[in-house]
């Protein structure tokens, strides 16, 4: 169990595409614990994908509990080999990312999704979600495909700097 | 009424927009499209204005002289011919109708000189036009460059552009993602 370092954008860009795990073994359980530990270590973090801690595997952790924009909420979860089965609707909202701390951006995503995957107990999970949680799932899925929210922006005007330089 | 393009830049401080806008309003100018933003402590103004008949660029700059002096702004005004706004003769671009496909291009990777030039050259090479662009440098020790562009181009050139961008990105050591520019009508 460990809090791992979250990679920055430059390191993510040099990474390889994430591979499916197929089954849950010791390595996958350790990864799940590290994802959760690392996510919990940052109060503002609602999701974290394995590539963000340098692990090229299709897995992410999520926890939107207590977020003011969350409607559906499945609590703290880790999903391996996730896939979107259905998606519907469209919403534009502002996102940030632990790997890109200085920028936020307005991104259009599906408003409702059904996603499946393997839980850490090895069982198949089928999750229907919407609003903020659905957005977070899609954001993490992008990481597994080597994409960041910057690749999904509604134009350059949708890019916002967090910091003010002096 | 005649149109002018004004650009102004200076160290950011409260009051720039208010003072510039008031000086222009006092001259009877109407502000139309603009982009004003803060970049690294400098406030940059780009705006199109409509001035009363008989006003020229010099008169507008003169009206702003006191504000420019006091706020330490560099100001320049030039005449615009909006009659020819869409004319391909004036702009040298292909006829407006042929730039039918809108794309969003995002580029990011280790910062180095040549990224904007390398990517932009691929765009102009297929007759694409950049309509909006923003860039940021992130981090201090191993800076990462981020660029996002809105581009329009003839539909027929899209595949060639994506191919050329992929090769340019690889040789620049950056990632480049191209997606359809989305626009929805409600």
XYZ file of C-alpha atoms in Angstrom:
352
model
C 0.000 0.000 0.000
C 1.548 3.253 -1.012
C 0.960 6.818 -1.985
C 2.597 7.028 -5.367
C 3.889 10.051 -7.247
C 1.430 11.374 -9.843
C 3.133 11.860 -13.201
C 3.025 15.193 -14.963
C 1.818 15.714 -18.517
C 5.261 15.398 -20.092
C 5.765 11.980 -18.479
C 2.256 10.819 -19.446
C 2.982 11.791 -23.032
C 6.036 9.525 -23.067
C 4.071 6.566 -21.690
C 2.864 3.513 -23.591
C -0.821 2.681 -24.161
C -2.401 0.905 -21.172
C -2.947 -2.861 -21.506
C -5.894 -4.886 -20.262
C -5.303 -7.092 -17.175
C -7.697 -9.901 -18.066
C -7.790 -11.242 -14.514
C -7.209 -9.955 -10.974
C -4.095 -11.265 -9.194
C -1.722 -9.984 -6.483
C -0.250 -7.282 -8.704
C -3.715 -5.973 -9.546
C -4.744 -5.905 -5.868
C -1.578 -3.989 -4.983
C -2.291 -1.548 -7.818
C -5.856 -1.036 -6.557
C -4.529 -0.226 -3.062
C -1.945 2.205 -4.452
C -4.548 3.948 -6.623
C -6.844 4.379 -3.634
C -4.036 5.493 -1.295
C -2.766 8.021 -3.817
C -6.241 9.337 -4.581
C -7.055 9.714 -0.890
C -3.819 11.627 -0.274
C -5.120 14.596 -2.294
C -8.402 16.043 -1.012
C -9.302 17.531 -4.401
C -8.701 14.296 -6.309
C -11.869 12.434 -7.352
C -10.262 9.957 -9.739
C -6.910 8.507 -10.687
C -5.872 6.264 -13.571
C -3.044 3.695 -13.427
C -0.979 5.455 -16.141
C -0.930 8.522 -13.898
C 1.154 6.588 -11.376
C 3.290 5.103 -14.130
C 1.487 1.777 -14.464
C 0.511 0.921 -18.041
C -2.614 -1.017 -17.181
C -6.289 -0.362 -17.845
C -7.477 0.516 -14.358
C -8.666 3.522 -12.441
C -9.926 4.553 -9.023
C -12.864 6.875 -8.477
C -14.574 8.560 -5.536
C -17.051 11.398 -6.075
C -18.618 11.135 -2.593
C -19.457 14.535 -1.194
C -18.887 16.374 -4.451
C -21.488 19.096 -4.907
C -22.002 18.255 -8.577
C -22.413 14.506 -8.079
C -25.885 13.074 -8.634
C -25.333 9.313 -9.050
C -22.591 8.152 -6.710
C -21.178 4.655 -6.414
C -18.742 5.540 -3.671
C -15.093 4.597 -3.663
C -14.337 2.136 -6.448
C -11.591 0.628 -8.582
C -12.355 -0.738 -12.039
C -10.126 -2.889 -14.230
C -10.530 -3.230 -18.023
C -13.427 -0.754 -18.064
C -15.608 -0.372 -21.131
C -18.430 1.997 -21.943
C -21.477 -0.045 -22.947
C -23.893 2.836 -23.509
C -23.682 6.590 -23.529
C -26.264 9.274 -23.946
C -26.700 13.028 -23.697
C -24.123 15.759 -23.737
C -22.879 18.272 -21.188
C -20.163 20.900 -21.176
C -18.313 21.430 -17.898
C -14.916 22.475 -16.626
C -12.344 19.838 -15.701
C -8.921 19.729 -14.176
C -6.406 16.924 -13.798
C -3.759 16.000 -11.224
C -1.268 15.605 -14.061
C -1.945 19.099 -15.431
C -2.167 21.201 -12.288
C -1.927 24.662 -13.881
C -4.787 24.404 -16.384
C -8.502 23.685 -16.497
C -10.682 23.290 -19.555
C -14.282 23.103 -20.733
C -14.970 19.613 -22.057
C -18.080 18.137 -23.613
C -18.883 14.612 -22.408
C -21.788 12.164 -22.344
C -24.276 12.978 -19.596
C -25.229 9.368 -18.877
C -23.158 6.224 -19.312
C -23.192 2.533 -18.554
C -19.714 1.182 -17.890
C -18.576 -2.357 -17.160
C -15.341 -3.740 -15.800
C -13.733 -6.019 -13.246
C -13.741 -5.080 -9.581
C -10.808 -5.908 -7.301
C -12.758 -8.998 -6.172
C -12.554 -10.290 -9.729
C -16.293 -9.957 -10.316
C -17.816 -8.249 -13.326
C -19.282 -4.848 -12.470
C -21.942 -3.070 -14.488
C -22.433 0.531 -13.436
C -24.964 3.056 -14.671
C -24.102 6.629 -13.792
C -24.630 10.254 -14.770
C -23.582 13.841 -14.189
C -20.318 14.380 -12.325
C -19.537 10.705 -11.737
C -20.106 9.915 -15.435
C -17.780 12.779 -16.346
C -15.115 11.490 -13.973
C -15.366 7.970 -15.448
C -14.948 9.318 -18.982
C -11.984 11.474 -17.886
C -10.246 8.424 -16.379
C -11.062 6.259 -19.408
C -9.322 8.839 -21.574
C -6.128 8.383 -19.528
C -6.211 4.669 -20.366
C -6.194 5.622 -24.066
C -3.352 8.089 -23.635
C -5.629 11.116 -23.821
C -5.936 14.071 -21.456
C -8.720 16.638 -21.134
C -6.624 19.024 -23.294
C -7.355 16.708 -26.232
C -11.109 17.091 -25.693
C -11.424 20.838 -25.309
C -14.189 22.863 -26.905
C -11.554 25.046 -28.599
C -8.674 27.241 -27.385
C -11.144 29.546 -25.656
C -12.062 26.605 -23.451
C -8.571 26.462 -21.983
C -8.094 28.355 -18.726
C -4.969 29.042 -16.717
C -5.252 28.420 -12.989
C -2.285 30.517 -12.036
C -1.746 34.202 -12.445
C 1.864 34.895 -13.378
C 3.701 37.870 -11.941
C -18.912 54.893 -39.772
C -15.560 53.264 -40.464
C -13.898 50.283 -38.839
C -10.526 50.137 -37.139
C -8.461 47.468 -35.422
C -6.855 48.497 -32.159
C -4.211 46.632 -30.232
C -2.783 47.678 -26.902
C -0.495 45.971 -24.424
C 0.998 46.944 -21.099
C 1.792 45.793 -17.577
C -1.476 44.623 -16.018
C -3.179 46.871 -13.515
C -6.807 47.724 -12.630
C -8.456 50.228 -14.926
C -7.053 49.431 -18.365
C -10.329 48.251 -19.890
C -12.338 51.009 -18.183
C -10.011 53.842 -19.241
C -9.499 52.650 -22.831
C -13.214 51.940 -23.324
C -14.221 55.336 -21.879
C -11.763 57.207 -24.110
C -13.132 55.399 -27.168
C -16.747 55.971 -26.138
C -16.048 59.711 -25.665
C -14.892 59.789 -29.281
C -18.171 58.199 -30.386
C -16.597 54.831 -31.186
C -18.583 51.632 -30.846
C -16.645 48.560 -29.706
C -17.459 45.420 -31.656
C -15.560 42.115 -31.507
C -12.594 41.851 -29.155
C -10.272 39.571 -27.267
C -8.563 40.877 -24.153
C -6.508 38.674 -21.935
C -3.785 38.563 -19.305
C -0.562 36.896 -20.405
C 2.320 36.586 -17.950
C 1.489 39.870 -16.209
C 0.825 41.835 -19.390
C -2.707 42.757 -20.378
C -3.235 42.484 -24.136
C -6.142 44.077 -25.974
C -7.287 43.316 -29.502
C -10.483 44.981 -30.625
C -12.513 46.004 -33.636
C -14.292 49.319 -33.374
C -16.614 51.385 -35.499
C -15.669 55.096 -35.518
C -17.718 58.091 -36.664
C -17.197 59.380 -40.213
C -14.225 61.698 -40.348
C -12.266 59.916 -37.613
C -9.015 58.324 -38.721
C -6.483 56.009 -37.063
C -4.399 58.979 -35.972
C -7.350 60.614 -34.253
C -8.127 57.431 -32.340
C -4.497 57.032 -31.234
C -4.505 60.709 -30.258
C -7.617 60.209 -28.156
C -5.848 57.402 -26.336
C -2.516 59.226 -25.915
C -3.164 60.443 -22.385
C -4.411 57.043 -21.177
C -1.529 55.283 -22.924
C 0.995 57.575 -21.263
C -0.521 57.243 -17.817
C -0.997 53.464 -17.926
C 2.184 52.809 -19.926
C 0.370 51.081 -22.774
C 1.673 50.543 -26.289
C -1.283 51.340 -28.571
C -1.642 50.970 -32.334
C -4.668 51.503 -34.564
C -5.114 50.504 -38.178
C -7.961 50.896 -40.651
C -10.064 47.836 -41.495
C -11.944 47.129 -44.686
C -14.831 44.966 -43.525
C -16.537 45.103 -46.918
C -13.872 42.699 -48.091
C -13.991 40.570 -44.903
C -14.943 37.379 -46.672
C -13.319 38.133 -50.019
C -10.730 35.575 -51.031
C -8.954 38.174 -53.105
C -8.234 40.225 -50.015
C -7.219 37.410 -47.710
C -5.444 35.136 -50.153
C -7.326 32.198 -48.667
C -9.397 29.720 -50.638
C -13.044 30.791 -51.082
C -14.785 30.796 -47.698
C -17.168 28.018 -48.690
C -14.356 25.574 -49.344
C -13.004 25.822 -45.769
C -15.838 23.582 -44.757
C -14.349 21.370 -42.087
C -13.581 22.594 -38.569
C -11.018 20.741 -36.475
C -9.670 21.055 -32.957
C -5.973 20.297 -32.680
C -4.252 19.806 -29.337
C -0.492 19.491 -28.967
C 1.488 18.828 -25.808
C 4.924 17.609 -24.821
C 8.340 18.708 -23.604
C 8.843 22.380 -24.357
C 11.395 23.349 -27.019
C 11.680 25.990 -29.739
C 9.945 25.116 -33.001
C 6.709 23.479 -31.864
C 4.340 26.226 -33.022
C 6.259 26.698 -36.275
C 6.439 22.969 -36.984
C 2.739 22.372 -36.440
C 1.555 25.605 -38.092
C 3.596 24.884 -41.226
C 1.731 21.599 -41.702
C -1.545 23.480 -41.422
C -0.690 26.158 -43.952
C 0.801 23.482 -46.189
C -2.660 22.011 -46.814
C -4.397 25.367 -47.046
C -5.823 25.172 -43.541
C -6.471 28.369 -41.628
C -5.933 28.862 -37.905
C -8.884 30.766 -36.471
C -8.008 30.597 -32.765
C -4.998 29.453 -30.799
C -3.873 29.336 -27.194
C -0.635 28.089 -25.676
C 0.795 27.651 -22.203
C 4.138 26.644 -20.730
C 3.684 24.464 -17.653
C 6.208 23.814 -14.942
C 9.658 25.247 -14.416
C 12.148 22.401 -14.165
C 11.053 20.292 -17.143
C 8.598 22.612 -18.863
C 5.763 21.136 -20.884
C 4.222 23.030 -23.785
C 0.479 22.950 -24.440
C -1.131 24.297 -27.604
C -4.782 24.149 -28.624
C -5.974 25.375 -32.011
C -9.209 25.794 -33.910
C -8.593 25.200 -37.595
C -10.742 25.315 -40.746
C -9.782 23.546 -43.959
C -11.201 21.929 -47.063
C -12.728 18.538 -46.157
C -10.620 16.815 -48.811
C -7.381 17.764 -47.025
C -8.271 16.346 -43.634
C -6.642 12.934 -43.970
C -3.439 14.359 -45.442
C -3.279 16.911 -42.652
C -3.666 14.273 -39.930
C -0.881 12.226 -41.516
C 1.458 15.208 -41.765
C 0.671 16.356 -38.237
C 1.448 12.895 -36.877
C 4.873 12.922 -38.542
C 5.621 16.493 -37.477
C 4.600 15.718 -33.891
C 6.863 12.681 -33.797
C 9.866 14.613 -35.048
C 9.128 17.401 -32.543
C 8.741 14.918 -29.688
C 5.179 15.990 -28.868
C 1.719 14.404 -28.919
C -0.838 15.771 -31.352
C -4.544 14.893 -31.214
C -6.989 16.003 -33.908
C -10.739 15.936 -33.397
C -13.788 17.346 -35.107
C -14.529 20.884 -33.993
C -17.957 20.500 -32.526
C -20.695 23.025 -32.858
C -24.270 22.342 -31.918
C -27.269 24.420 -32.794
C -29.943 24.691 -30.131
